[in-house]
Amino acid sequence: MPTLILLRHGRSTANTSGVLAGWTPGVALDERGAAQAAALPARLQGLPISEVVVSPLQRCQETVRPLLDARPGLRAHTEERIGECHYGDWSGRKLAELMDEPLMEVVQAHPSAAAFPGGESLRAMQTRAAEAVREWNARVERDHGADAVYLMCSHGDIIKSLVADALGLHLDLFQRISVEPCSVTAIRYTRLRPFLVRLGDTGDFASLAPREEPPGEDAPVGGGAGAP
C-alpha cells in the first residue's frame, strides 16, 4: 500500500496571534509560513509524489501552492474530511482564555471524551480523517501502484490523531504527539499494519533549544506555532 506524507500547513496568522482558528475563514500563512511553504519544493525534491490531497482551509491551500507550481503535472484534490477539527464556539478565541475553560482539562487528559460546544468531538474528527486516509490509500494504489507516495496537507490535531491511529494508540494519548508547522510526517501502510517512518520532521532543530519561557505541560490545541 502507499506511503502517505502528512504535511502540516505553514505557520499562520492565527498561530502567531495565539488564536484557535478552526474553520474561521481568512486565516492565511504569516511571513514565516509563506517562507516555509516556498521551501517545500526543495525539501520534497527527491519524492515521486503522485497526488496531493489538501484541506479546504486557506492556510493549507497556500502551503501546497509552491509545490504545485513547481510540479505542473501534479494534481491536487480538496478533501473536506482532513479539514481542521470543528471547534465550534471555541473557534476564533484566544488560547490563553480557553485554558480557563473546564473542558480544556478534558481535552488534555481525556480527549476521547471531549466534544466542543457547537462543534464536533475529537473522536469524530479522528474517525473522519482516518476514513479519508484509508479511502485515499486504496485510490492511490489503484491509480499509481502499491509503492506510490502521496501527500496530504492538513492540520495539527488531524495529523496527531492519524499518527495515533497508525501506532494503535488510544486517542487519549494523542496529546503526547507534537507536529510543528510545515513539518513532514510519513506513514507507510501495508496490508497488516502501518509503519511510522517520520514524525514532525522540519529539518530544523531550533525548537529543541532551551527557551526563556519553557513550554508548558499542556498540549497546544490546534498544533501550536512551532519554534519562535
mmCIF file of C-alpha atoms in Angstrom, residues 22-27 53-62 64 77-86 128 153-155 158:
data_model
loop_
_atom_site.group_PDB
_atom_site.id
_atom_site.type_symbol
_atom_site.label_atom_id
_atom_site.label_comp_id
_atom_site.label_asym_id
_atom_site.label_seq_id
_atom_site.Cartn_x
_atom_site.Cartn_y
_atom_site.Cartn_z
ATOM 1 C CA GLY A 22 -10.641 26.128 13.477
ATOM 2 C CA TRP A 23 -12.676 26.769 10.332
ATOM 3 C CA THR A 24 -12.588 30.570 10.715
ATOM 4 C CA PRO A 25 -12.276 31.979 7.169
ATOM 5 C CA GLY A 26 -9.406 34.206 6.091
ATOM 6 C CA VAL A 27 -6.658 32.628 8.227
ATOM 7 C CA VAL A 53 -4.746 15.925 -1.113
ATOM 8 C CA VAL A 54 -5.385 19.151 0.759
ATOM 9 C CA SER A 55 -7.697 20.547 3.422
ATOM 10 C CA PRO A 56 -10.089 23.188 2.063
ATOM 11 C CA LEU A 57 -8.825 25.813 4.511
ATOM 12 C CA GLN A 58 -6.812 28.731 3.164
ATOM 13 C CA ARG A 59 -3.653 28.106 5.169
ATOM 14 C CA CYS A 60 -3.335 24.585 3.726
ATOM 15 C CA GLN A 61 -4.145 25.664 0.179
ATOM 16 C CA GLU A 62 -1.447 28.359 0.419
ATOM 17 C CA VAL A 64 0.888 23.484 -1.150
ATOM 18 C CA HIS A 77 -7.665 17.317 -4.577
ATOM 19 C CA THR A 78 -9.511 19.215 -1.853
ATOM 20 C CA GLU A 79 -10.714 16.844 0.876
ATOM 21 C CA GLU A 80 -13.176 18.121 3.492
ATOM 22 C CA ARG A 81 -12.534 15.209 5.842
ATOM 23 C CA ILE A 82 -8.958 16.296 6.561
ATOM 24 C CA GLY A 83 -10.035 19.846 7.367
ATOM 25 C CA GLU A 84 -9.390 21.169 10.864
ATOM 26 C CA CYS A 85 -11.406 19.991 13.850
ATOM 27 C CA HIS A 86 -14.711 21.843 14.128
ATOM 28 C CA ARG A 128 -13.418 11.083 9.505
ATOM 29 C CA CYS A 153 -1.697 18.806 3.733
ATOM 30 C CA SER A 154 -3.724 19.116 6.909
ATOM 31 C CA HIS A 155 -3.729 20.440 10.481
ATOM 32 C CA ILE A 158 -5.757 15.909 12.478
#
